[in-house]
Coordinates of C-alpha atoms and ligand atoms in Angstrom, one line a residue:
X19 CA 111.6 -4.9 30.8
X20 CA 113.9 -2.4 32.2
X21 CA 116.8 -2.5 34.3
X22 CA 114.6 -2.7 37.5
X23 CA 112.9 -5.4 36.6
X24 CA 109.1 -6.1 36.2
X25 CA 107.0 -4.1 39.1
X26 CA 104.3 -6.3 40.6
X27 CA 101.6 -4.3 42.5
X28 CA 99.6 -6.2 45.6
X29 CA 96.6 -4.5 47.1
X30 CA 93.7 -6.0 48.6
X31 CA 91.6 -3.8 46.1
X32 CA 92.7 -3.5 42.5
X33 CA 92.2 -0.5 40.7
X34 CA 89.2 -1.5 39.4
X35 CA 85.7 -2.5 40.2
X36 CA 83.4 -4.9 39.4
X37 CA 79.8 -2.4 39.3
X38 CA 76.5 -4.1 38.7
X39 CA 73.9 -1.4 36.1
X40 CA 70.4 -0.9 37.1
X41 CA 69.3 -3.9 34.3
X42 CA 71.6 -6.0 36.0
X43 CA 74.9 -6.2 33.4
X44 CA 78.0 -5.9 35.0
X45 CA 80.8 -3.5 34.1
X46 CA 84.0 -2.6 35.4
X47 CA 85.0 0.8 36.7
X48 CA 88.6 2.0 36.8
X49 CA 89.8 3.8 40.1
X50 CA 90.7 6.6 40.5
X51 CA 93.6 8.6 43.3
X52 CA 96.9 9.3 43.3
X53 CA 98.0 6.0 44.0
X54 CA 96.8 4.9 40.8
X55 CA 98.0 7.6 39.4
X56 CA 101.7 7.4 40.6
X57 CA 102.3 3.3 40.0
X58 CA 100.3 3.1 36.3
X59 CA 103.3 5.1 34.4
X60 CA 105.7 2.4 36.4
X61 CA 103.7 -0.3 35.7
X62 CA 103.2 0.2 32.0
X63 CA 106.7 0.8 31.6
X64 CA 107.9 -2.2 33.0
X65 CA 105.3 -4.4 31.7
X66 CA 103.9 -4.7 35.0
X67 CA 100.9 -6.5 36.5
X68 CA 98.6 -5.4 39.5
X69 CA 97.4 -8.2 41.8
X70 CA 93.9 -7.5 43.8
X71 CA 90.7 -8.4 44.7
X72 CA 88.2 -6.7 42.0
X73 CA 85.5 -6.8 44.6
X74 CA 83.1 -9.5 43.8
X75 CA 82.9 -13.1 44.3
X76 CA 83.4 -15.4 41.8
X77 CA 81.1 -17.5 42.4
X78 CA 78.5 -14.9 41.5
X79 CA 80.4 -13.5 38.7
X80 CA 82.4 -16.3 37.4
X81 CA 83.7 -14.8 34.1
X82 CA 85.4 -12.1 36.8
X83 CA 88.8 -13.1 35.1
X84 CA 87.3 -12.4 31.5
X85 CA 86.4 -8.6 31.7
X86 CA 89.3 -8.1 33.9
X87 CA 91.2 -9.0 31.2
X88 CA 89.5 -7.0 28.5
X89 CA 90.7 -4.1 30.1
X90 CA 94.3 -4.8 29.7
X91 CA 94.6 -3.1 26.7
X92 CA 93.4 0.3 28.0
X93 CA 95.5 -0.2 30.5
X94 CA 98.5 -0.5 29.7
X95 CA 99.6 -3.5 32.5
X96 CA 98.1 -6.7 33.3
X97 CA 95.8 -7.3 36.1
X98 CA 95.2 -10.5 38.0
X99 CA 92.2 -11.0 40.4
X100 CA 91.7 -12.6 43.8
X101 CA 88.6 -13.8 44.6
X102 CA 87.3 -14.0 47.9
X103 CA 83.4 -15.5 49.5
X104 CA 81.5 -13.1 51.0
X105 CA 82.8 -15.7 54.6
X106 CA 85.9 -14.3 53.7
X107 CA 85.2 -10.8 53.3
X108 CA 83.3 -11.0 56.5
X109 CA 86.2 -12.5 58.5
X110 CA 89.2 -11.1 56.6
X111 CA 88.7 -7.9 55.4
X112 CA 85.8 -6.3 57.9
X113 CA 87.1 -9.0 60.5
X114 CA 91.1 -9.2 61.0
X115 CA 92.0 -6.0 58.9
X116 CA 88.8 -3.9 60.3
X117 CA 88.2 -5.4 63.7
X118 CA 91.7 -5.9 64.6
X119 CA 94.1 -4.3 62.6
X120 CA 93.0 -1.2 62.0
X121 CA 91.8 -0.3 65.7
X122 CA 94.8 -1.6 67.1
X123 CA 97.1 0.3 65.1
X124 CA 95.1 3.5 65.3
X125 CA 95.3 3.0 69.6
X126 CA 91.7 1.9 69.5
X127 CA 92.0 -1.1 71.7
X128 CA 88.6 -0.9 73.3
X129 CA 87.5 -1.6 69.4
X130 CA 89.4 -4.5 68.8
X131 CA 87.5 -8.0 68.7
X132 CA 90.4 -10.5 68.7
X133 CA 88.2 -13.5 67.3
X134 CA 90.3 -16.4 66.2
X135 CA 88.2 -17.2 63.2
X136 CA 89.2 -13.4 61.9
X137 CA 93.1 -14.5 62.2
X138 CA 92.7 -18.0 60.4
X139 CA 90.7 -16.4 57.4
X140 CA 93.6 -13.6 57.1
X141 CA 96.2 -15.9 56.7
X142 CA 94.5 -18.2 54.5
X143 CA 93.5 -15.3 52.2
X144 CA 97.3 -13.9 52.3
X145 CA 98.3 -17.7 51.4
X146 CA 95.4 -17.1 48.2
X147 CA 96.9 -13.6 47.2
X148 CA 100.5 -15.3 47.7
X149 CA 99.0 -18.4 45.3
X150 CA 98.2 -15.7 42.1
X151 CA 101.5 -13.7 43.2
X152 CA 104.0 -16.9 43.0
X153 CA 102.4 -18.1 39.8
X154 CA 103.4 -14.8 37.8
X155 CA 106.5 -13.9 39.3
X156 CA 109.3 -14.0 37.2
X157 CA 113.3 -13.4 38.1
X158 CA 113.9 -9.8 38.6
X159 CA 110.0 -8.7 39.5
X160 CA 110.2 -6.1 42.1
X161 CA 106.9 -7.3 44.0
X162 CA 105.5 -4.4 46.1
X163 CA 102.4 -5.2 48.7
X164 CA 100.1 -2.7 50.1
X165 CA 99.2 -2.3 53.5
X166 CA 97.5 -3.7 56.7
X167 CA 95.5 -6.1 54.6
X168 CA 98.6 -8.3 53.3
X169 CA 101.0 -8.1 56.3
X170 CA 101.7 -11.9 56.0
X171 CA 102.2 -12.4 52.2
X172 CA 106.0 -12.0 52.1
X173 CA 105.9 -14.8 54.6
X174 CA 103.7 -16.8 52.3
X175 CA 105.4 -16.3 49.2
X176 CA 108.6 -17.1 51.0
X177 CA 107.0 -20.2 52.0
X178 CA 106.0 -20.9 48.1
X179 CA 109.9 -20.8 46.9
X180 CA 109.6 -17.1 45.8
X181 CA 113.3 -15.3 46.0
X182 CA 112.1 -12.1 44.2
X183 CA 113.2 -8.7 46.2
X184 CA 109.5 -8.0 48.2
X185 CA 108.5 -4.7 49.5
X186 CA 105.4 -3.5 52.0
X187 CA 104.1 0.1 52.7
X188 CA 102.1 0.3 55.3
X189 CA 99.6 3.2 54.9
X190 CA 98.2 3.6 58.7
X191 CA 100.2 4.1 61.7
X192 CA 102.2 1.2 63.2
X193 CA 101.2 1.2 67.2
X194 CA 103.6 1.8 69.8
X195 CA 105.3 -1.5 71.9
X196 CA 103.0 -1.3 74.7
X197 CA 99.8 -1.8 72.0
X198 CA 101.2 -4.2 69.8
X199 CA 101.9 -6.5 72.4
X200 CA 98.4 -6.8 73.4
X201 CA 97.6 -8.9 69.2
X202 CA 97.7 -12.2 70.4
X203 CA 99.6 -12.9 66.9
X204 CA 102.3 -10.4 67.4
X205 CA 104.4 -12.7 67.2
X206 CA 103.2 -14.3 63.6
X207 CA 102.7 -10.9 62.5
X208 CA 106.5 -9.7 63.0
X209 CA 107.7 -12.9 61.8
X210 CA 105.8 -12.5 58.6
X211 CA 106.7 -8.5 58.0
X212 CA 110.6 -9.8 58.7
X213 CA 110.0 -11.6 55.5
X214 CA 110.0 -8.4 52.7
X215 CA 113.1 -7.3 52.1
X216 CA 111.6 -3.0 52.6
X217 CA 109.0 -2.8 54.8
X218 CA 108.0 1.1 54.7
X219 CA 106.3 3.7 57.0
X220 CA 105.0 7.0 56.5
X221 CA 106.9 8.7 59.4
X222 CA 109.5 8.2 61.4
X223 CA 107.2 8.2 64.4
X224 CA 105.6 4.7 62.9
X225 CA 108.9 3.3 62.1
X226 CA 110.1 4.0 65.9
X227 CA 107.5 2.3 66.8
X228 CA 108.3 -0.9 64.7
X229 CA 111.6 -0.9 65.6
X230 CA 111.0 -0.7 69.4
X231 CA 108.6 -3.6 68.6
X232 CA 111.1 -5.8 66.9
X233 CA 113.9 -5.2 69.7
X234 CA 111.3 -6.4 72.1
X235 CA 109.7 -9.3 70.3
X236 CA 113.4 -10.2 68.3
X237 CA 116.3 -9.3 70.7
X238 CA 118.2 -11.1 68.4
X239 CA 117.6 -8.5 66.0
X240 CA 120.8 -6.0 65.3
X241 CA 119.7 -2.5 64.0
X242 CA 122.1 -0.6 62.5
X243 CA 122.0 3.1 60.3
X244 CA 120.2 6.1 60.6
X245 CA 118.7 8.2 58.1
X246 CA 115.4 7.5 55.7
X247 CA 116.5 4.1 55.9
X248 CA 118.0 1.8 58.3
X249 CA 118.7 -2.3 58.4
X250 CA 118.0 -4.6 60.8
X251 CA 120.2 -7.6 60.6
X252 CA 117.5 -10.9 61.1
X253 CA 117.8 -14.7 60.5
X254 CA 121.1 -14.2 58.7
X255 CA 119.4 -11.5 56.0
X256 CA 118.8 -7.8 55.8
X257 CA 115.8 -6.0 56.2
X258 CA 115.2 -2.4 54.8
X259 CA 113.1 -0.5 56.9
X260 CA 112.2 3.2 55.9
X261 CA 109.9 6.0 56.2
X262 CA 108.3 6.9 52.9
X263 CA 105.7 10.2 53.3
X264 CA 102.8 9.3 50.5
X265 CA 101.7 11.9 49.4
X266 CA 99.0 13.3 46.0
X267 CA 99.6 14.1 42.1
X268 CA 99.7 18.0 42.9
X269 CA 98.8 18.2 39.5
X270 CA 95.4 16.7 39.6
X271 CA 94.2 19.3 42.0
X272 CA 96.2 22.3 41.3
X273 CA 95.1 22.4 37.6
X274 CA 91.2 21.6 37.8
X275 CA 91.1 24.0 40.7
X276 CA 91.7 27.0 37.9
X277 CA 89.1 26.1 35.5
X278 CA 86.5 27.9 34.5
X279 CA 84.4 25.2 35.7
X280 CA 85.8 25.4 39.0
X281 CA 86.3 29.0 39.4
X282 CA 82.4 29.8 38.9
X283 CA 81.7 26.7 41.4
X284 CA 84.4 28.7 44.1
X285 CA 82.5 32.3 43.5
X286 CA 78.9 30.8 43.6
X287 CA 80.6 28.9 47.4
X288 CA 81.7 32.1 48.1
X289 CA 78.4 34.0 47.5
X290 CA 76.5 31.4 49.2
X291 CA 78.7 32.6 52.4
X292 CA 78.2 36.3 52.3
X293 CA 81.1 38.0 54.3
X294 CA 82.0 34.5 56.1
X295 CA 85.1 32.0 56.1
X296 CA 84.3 28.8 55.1
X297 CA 86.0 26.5 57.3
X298 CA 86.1 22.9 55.4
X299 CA 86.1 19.4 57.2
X300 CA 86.5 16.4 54.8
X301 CA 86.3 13.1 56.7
X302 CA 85.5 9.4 55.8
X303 CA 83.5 8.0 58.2
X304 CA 85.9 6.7 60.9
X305 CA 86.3 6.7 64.7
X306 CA 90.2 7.4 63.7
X307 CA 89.4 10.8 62.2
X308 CA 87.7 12.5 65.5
X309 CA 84.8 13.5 64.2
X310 CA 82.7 14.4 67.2
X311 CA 86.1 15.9 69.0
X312 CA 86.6 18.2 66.0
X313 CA 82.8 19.3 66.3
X314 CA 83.1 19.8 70.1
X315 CA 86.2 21.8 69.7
X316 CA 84.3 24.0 66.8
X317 CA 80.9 24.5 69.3
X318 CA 83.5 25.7 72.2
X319 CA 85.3 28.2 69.4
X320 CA 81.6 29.7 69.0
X321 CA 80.8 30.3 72.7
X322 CA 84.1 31.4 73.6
X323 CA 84.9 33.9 71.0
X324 CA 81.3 35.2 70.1
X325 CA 83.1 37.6 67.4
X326 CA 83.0 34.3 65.3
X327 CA 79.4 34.0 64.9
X328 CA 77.8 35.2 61.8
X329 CA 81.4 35.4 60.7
X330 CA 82.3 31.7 60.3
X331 CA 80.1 28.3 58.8
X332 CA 81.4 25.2 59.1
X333 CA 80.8 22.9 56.1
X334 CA 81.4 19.2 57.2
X335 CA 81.3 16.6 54.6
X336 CA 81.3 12.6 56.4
X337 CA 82.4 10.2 53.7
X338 CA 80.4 7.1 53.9
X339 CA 82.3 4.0 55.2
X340 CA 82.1 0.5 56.2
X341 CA 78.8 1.1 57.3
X342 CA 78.2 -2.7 57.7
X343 CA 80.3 -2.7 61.3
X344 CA 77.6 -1.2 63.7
X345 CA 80.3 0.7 65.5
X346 CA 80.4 3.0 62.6
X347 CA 76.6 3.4 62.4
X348 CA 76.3 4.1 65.8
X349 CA 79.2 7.0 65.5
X350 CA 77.6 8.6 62.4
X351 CA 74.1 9.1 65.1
X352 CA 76.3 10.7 67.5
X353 CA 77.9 12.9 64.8
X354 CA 74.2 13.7 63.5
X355 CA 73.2 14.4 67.4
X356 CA 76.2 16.7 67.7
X357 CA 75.6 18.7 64.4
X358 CA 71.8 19.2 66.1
X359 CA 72.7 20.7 69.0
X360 CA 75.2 23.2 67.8
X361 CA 72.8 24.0 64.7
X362 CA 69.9 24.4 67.8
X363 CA 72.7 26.6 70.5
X364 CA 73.7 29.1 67.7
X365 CA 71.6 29.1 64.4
X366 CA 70.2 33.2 63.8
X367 CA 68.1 34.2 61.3
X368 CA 70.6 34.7 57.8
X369 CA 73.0 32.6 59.5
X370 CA 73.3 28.7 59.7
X371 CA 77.1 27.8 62.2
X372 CA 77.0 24.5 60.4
X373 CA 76.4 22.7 57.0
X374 CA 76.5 18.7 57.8
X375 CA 76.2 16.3 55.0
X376 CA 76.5 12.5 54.4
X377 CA 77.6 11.5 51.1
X378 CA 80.0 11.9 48.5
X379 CA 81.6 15.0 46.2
X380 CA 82.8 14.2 42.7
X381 CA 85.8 15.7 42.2
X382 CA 85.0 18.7 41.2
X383 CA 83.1 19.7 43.9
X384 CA 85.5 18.2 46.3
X385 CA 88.4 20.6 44.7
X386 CA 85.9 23.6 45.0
X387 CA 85.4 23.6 48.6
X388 CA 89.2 23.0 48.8
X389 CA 90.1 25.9 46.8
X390 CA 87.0 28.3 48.4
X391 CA 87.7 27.2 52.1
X392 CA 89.6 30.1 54.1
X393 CA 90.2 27.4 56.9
X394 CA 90.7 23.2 56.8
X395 CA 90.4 21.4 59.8
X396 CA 91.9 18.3 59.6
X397 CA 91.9 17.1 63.1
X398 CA 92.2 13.0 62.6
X399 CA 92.9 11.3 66.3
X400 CA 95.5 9.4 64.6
X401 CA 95.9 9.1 60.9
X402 CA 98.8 7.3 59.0
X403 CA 99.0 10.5 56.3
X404 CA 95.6 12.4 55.8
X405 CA 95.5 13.3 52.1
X406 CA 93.1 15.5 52.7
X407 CA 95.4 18.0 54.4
X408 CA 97.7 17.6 51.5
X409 CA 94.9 18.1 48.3
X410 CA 93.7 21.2 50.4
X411 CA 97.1 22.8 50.2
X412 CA 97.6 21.9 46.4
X413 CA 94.2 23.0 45.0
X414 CA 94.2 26.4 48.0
X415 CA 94.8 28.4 44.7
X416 CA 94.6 31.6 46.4
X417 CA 97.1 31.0 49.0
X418 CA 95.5 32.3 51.5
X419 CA 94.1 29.2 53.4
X420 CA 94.9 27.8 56.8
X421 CA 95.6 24.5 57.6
X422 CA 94.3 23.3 61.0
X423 CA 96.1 20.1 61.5
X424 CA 96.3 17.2 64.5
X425 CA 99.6 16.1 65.6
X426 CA 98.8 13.0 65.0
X427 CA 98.7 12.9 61.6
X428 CA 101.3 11.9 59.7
X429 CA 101.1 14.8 57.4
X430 CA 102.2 16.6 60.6
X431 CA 105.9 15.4 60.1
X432 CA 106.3 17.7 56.8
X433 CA 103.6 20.2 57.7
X434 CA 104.9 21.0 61.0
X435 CA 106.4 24.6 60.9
X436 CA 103.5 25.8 58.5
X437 CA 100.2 24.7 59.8
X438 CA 98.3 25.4 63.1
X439 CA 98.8 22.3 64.9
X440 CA 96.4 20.6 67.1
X441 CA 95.9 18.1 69.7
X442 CA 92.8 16.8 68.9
X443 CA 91.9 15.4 72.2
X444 CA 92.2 19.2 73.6
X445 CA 88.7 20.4 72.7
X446 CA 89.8 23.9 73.7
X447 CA 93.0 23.9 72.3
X448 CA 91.1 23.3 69.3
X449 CA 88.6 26.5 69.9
X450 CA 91.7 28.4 70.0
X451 CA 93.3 27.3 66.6
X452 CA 90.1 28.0 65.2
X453 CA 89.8 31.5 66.2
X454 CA 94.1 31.6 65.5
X455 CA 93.4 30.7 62.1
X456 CA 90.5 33.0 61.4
X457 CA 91.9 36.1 62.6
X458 CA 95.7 35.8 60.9
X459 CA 96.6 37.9 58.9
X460 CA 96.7 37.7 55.4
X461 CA 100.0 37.7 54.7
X462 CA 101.4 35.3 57.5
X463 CA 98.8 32.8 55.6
X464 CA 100.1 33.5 52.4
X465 CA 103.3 33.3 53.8
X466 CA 102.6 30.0 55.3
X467 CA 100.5 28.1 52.2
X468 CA 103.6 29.2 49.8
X469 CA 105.3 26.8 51.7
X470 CA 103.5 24.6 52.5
X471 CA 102.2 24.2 49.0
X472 CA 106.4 23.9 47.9
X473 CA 107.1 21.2 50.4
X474 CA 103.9 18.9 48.6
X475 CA 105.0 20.2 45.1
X476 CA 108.7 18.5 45.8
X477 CA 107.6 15.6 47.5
X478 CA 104.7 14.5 45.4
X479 CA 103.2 10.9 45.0
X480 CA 105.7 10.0 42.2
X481 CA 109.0 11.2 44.3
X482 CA 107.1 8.7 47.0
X483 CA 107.0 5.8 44.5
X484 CA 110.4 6.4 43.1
X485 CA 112.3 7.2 46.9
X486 CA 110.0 3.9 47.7
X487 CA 111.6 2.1 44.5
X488 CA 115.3 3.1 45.2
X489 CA 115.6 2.5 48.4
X490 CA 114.1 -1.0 47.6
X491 CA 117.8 -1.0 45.7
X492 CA 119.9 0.2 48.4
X493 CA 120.1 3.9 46.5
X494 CA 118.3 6.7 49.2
X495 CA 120.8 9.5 48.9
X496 CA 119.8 10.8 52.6
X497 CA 121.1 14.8 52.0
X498 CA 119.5 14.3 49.0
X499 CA 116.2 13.4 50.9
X500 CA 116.1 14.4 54.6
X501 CA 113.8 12.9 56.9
X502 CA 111.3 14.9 58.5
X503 CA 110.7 14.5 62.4
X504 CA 107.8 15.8 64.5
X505 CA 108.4 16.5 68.1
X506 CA 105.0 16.8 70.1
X507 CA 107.3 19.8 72.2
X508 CA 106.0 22.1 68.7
X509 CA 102.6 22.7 70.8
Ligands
ADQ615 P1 92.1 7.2 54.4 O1 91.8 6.8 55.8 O2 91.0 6.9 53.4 O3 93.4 6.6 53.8 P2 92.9 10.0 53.6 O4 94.4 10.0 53.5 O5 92.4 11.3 54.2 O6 92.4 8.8 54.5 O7 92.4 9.8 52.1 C1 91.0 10.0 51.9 C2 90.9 10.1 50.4 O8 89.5 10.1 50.0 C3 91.4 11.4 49.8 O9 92.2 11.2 48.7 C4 90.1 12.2 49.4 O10 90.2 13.0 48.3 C5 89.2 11.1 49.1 N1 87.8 11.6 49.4 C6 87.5 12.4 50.4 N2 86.2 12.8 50.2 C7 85.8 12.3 49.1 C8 84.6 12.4 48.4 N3 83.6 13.0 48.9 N4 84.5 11.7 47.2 C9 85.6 11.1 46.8 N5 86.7 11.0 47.4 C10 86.8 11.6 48.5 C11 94.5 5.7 54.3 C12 95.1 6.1 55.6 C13 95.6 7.5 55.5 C14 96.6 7.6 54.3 C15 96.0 7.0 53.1 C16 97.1 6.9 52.0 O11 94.2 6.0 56.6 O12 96.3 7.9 56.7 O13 96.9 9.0 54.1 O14 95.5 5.7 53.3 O15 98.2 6.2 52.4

C-alpha cells in the first residue's frame, strides 16, 4: 500500500467481459482503451481492486465470481463483480442512464423518457454497486466512480457508514441550469453528487454549468476559488469540484501507426484513393455525434465548391451502438438514406464521394485510416471529450492532417487555436471548413498538427489520472496546470 492509499475503481462496466464461444463455453475478455490503460499501473501498485458489472447475469452464469477471479493474477489487481437481471439492465442502464441521462445531458430533451420505474431501478442498482464497494473498503482507499451511470453511489455509500475520501468523473457534458431543471430528480441527483468529496468534469464549460446548477438548487451553497479546482462549502463539508480533460495513451497510437504493418496498410489506403484526400469520420452510433448534420454539411461542400469532386472521398465508419433503443435504429436508416443520395447526386465513373460502412475496425485498421486521412471530421453535436479527435492527432504521423472539430466538443477546450472549428448545426459553415481544410497549405497544417499533437503528448491519459488523483488531495499546482477555456466568440 502506498502513501495514497489503496485505489478503488467503480464503473458500471469492468474491464472485462463475460463472452459466450460458438460451442457455448464461456470466457472472459479483457478490455481494452486508454482508460484501462492509464488506472491498471495505479491499480496494481496500490493493490487495488476494480468494481463493475462484467456484463452478464448471474443467474445465467452463476460461477460469474469464479473466472473473474481467475484472472486476478494476470492482472495484477482484484476485481469484484456486480450483477444485474436483464429487468435491471432494461430499466437502469438503457432506461435511467440511456433514456434519461444521457439525452438530457447531451441537450436532447425531446429524447428523454422520464419513466419512474427507470429512476427506482437506478437507485436501487447504485445501492447494489454501493453494497460490493462498502464491503471492501478499507481506511485510506481512495474510491474513484465513473460516470453518468453511478451518480448516486457516494450518497449510498455515505448512507452505508463509509468515511473513505470518494471521487466522480463524469465523462459526458453536465447540461446547463435551464435543462437540468426539467429531471424531475434534480434534486436527488445533486444531493447525491454533493456526497464525493471531487466530483470532476472535462471542461470548464461542464463545470459552469454544475456550479450554476448547485447555486440554483443549493443557495445555501458558498463557492469559493478559481483555477482547475474550486470548493463549494455544503452541509458543513467541502466539496472539490474540478475540470479534468481525459484524454488517450499517445503511445498506443503513435507507435503502431509506424509499423511496417501499418505503413503498408496507409500506402495500400492511399493507392486505393488515387490523387484524393481522404477525409475520415469515425463515429459510434449516436444522435450526440451528428451524424446526418456532418453528412449534410459534406453534400453542401460538393455542390458548392465543385473543385472538390473527384478530389475528395469521404470514408465514414458508424460504430454500432445500443441498437436495442429504436431511436438508434431508426437514425442509422436515415444515415443510410443520406449516404444514398449523396452517393446517387455525385458518384462518376472512377470516382465514388462516399465510402459508408457499419461495423467495427480493429485497431490496426482504425490507426491506418487515422494516420492516411488528410482531413478528420469530428463534428459531435455535443460530446463530453471525443477521443477520436484526440487518437487522430497522435497517430497523424505525417503531420500534415487537419482536424475539423465542433465547438461542442470538449476536445475543443485544448484544441481550440489549432483545429478548424465548427458549429455543427451550421450545415454551411461546415461546407466551408471542409473546403478550408482541403485547400491549406501544407505547412500551416504542419504547423498546426505539431501542436496540436504537443498539447495531447503533455496532457495524456496518465497526467489526467494523476492531476485527477492530486487534486483528490488538495495538491493541483494551478501555473503548473492551466485551465483551458473555450469561448464560442473563436468562430
Ligand atoms: P464515446 O461517446 O464512446 O465516449 P469517444 O470519446 O469518441 O466517444 O470514444 C470512442 C472510442 O471508441 C474511441 O476511443 C475510439 O477509438 C473507439 N472506437 C471508435 N471506433 C472504433 C472501432 N471501429 N473499433 C473499436 N473502437 C473504436 C464517452 C463520451 C466522450 C468521452 C469518452 C471518454 O461520450 O465524450 O470522450 O467517453 O471520457
Amino acid at each position: 500500500m502506498t502513501a495514497r492509499g489503496r485505489l478503488i475503481v467503480v464503473s458500471n462496466r469492468l474491464p472485462l467481459v463475460m463472452k459466450q464461444q460458438s460451442g457455448g463455453a464461456w470466457h472472459l475478455e479483457r478490455g481494452s482503451g486508454g482508460l484501462v490503460t492509464a488506472l491498471e499501473p495505479v491499480l496494481r501498485e496500490t493493490d487495488g481492486i476494480w468494481v463493475g458489472w462484467p456484463g452478464v447475469d448471474p443467474k445465467r452464469i452463476p460461477e460469474v465470481d469464479d473466472f473473474l477471479e481467475g484472472k486476478e493474477e494476470e492482472l495484477g489487481y482484484q476485481v469484484r463483480g456486480v450483477g444485474l437481471s436483464p429487468r435491471e439492465v432494461d430499466d437502469f442502464y438503457l432506461g435511467f442512464a440511456n433514456q434519461v441521462v444521457w439525452p438530457l445531458f447531451h441537450d436532447f430533451l425531446n429524447q428523454c423518457n422520464f419513466d419512474p420505474a427507470f429512476w427506482k431501478a437506478y437507485q436501487a442498482v447504485n445501492q447494489r454497486f454501493a453494497e460490493v464497494v462498502a464491503d471492501e473498503a478499507e481506511a485510506g482507499d481512495f474510491i474513484w466512480a465513473h460516470d453518468y451511470h453511478l451518480m448516486s453511489l457516494g450518497e449510498d455509500l455515505r448512507g452505508k457508514g463509509v468515511k473513505n475520501r470518494l471521487g466522480f468523473f463524469l465523462h459526458i457534458p453536465f447540461p446547463p441550469r435551464d435543462l437540468f431543471v426539467k429531471l424531475p430528480w434534480r434534486k436527488e441527483v445533486m444531493s447525491a453528487l454533493l456526497s464525493y468529496d471531487l466530483i470532476g468534469f472535462q471542461t470548464d464549460r461542464d463545470r459552469t454549468n454544475f456550479v450554476h446548477c448547485l447555486q440554483a438548487l443549493r443557495p445555501d451553497a458558498h463557492i469559493e476559488g478559481s483555477g482547475r479546482v474550486v470548493r463549494a462549502e455544503v452541509d458543513g463539508r467541502t466539496v472539490r469540484i474540478g475540470v479534468f480533460p481525459i484524454s488517450i495513451d499517445v503511445r498506443e497510437f503513435a507507435g503502431p501507426a509506424a509499423s511496417p504493418e501499418i505503413s503498408e496498410r496507409v500506402a495500400r489506403l492511399w493507392t486505393e484513393f488515387p490523387g484524393r484526400k481522404l477525409i475520415l469520420g469515425v463515429d459510434r452510433l449516436d444522435y450526440s455525434k451528428g451524424i446526418p448534420h456532418k453528412l449534410e454539411g459534406y453534400r453542401l461542400a460538393l455542390a458548392r465548391y465543385p473543385e472538390l469532386q473527384e478530389k475528395v472521398s469521404l470514408v465514414q465508419l458508424v460504430v454500432p451502438s445500443r441498437e436495442d433503443i429504436p431511436e438508434y435504429y431508426d437514425m442509422k436508416r436515415e444515415i443510410e438514406r443520406l449516404v444514398g443520395q449523396i452517393s446517387g447526386e455525385f458518384t462518376r465513373p472512377g470516382w465514388v464521394p462516399i465510402h459508408y460502412q457499419y461495423g467495427r475496425w480493429d485497431r490496426p485498421e482504425l490507426i491506418a485510416h487515422y494516420r492516411a486521412a488528410a482531413v478528420a471530421l469530428v463534428t459531435p453535436l455535443k460530446d463530453g471529450m471525443n477521443l477520436v479527435a484526440k487518437e487522430f492527432c497522435a497517430a497523424s504521423l505525417e503531420g500534415n492532417g487537419a482536424l475539423i472539430l465542433s465547438e461542442h466538443a470538449g476536445a475543443t477546450a485544448q484544441l481550440q487555436h489549432d483545429a478548424i472549428l465548427v458549429n455543427p448545426f451550421d450545415v454551411e459553415g461546415v461546407a466551408e471548413a471542409i473546403f478550408r481544410a482541403c485547400t491549406m497549405s501544407d505547412e500551416e497544417r504542419q504547423a498546426r498538427m505539431q501542436r496540436m499533437r504537443a498539447k495531447i503528448e503533455r496532457e495524456d491519459i496518465f497526467w489526467w489520472v494523476e492531476t485527477f488523483r492530486k487534486a483528490s488531495h488538495d495538491e493541483v499546482d494551478d501555473e503548473a496546470s492551466p485551465l483551458d477555456v473555450y469561448m464560442p466568440s473563436r468562430i
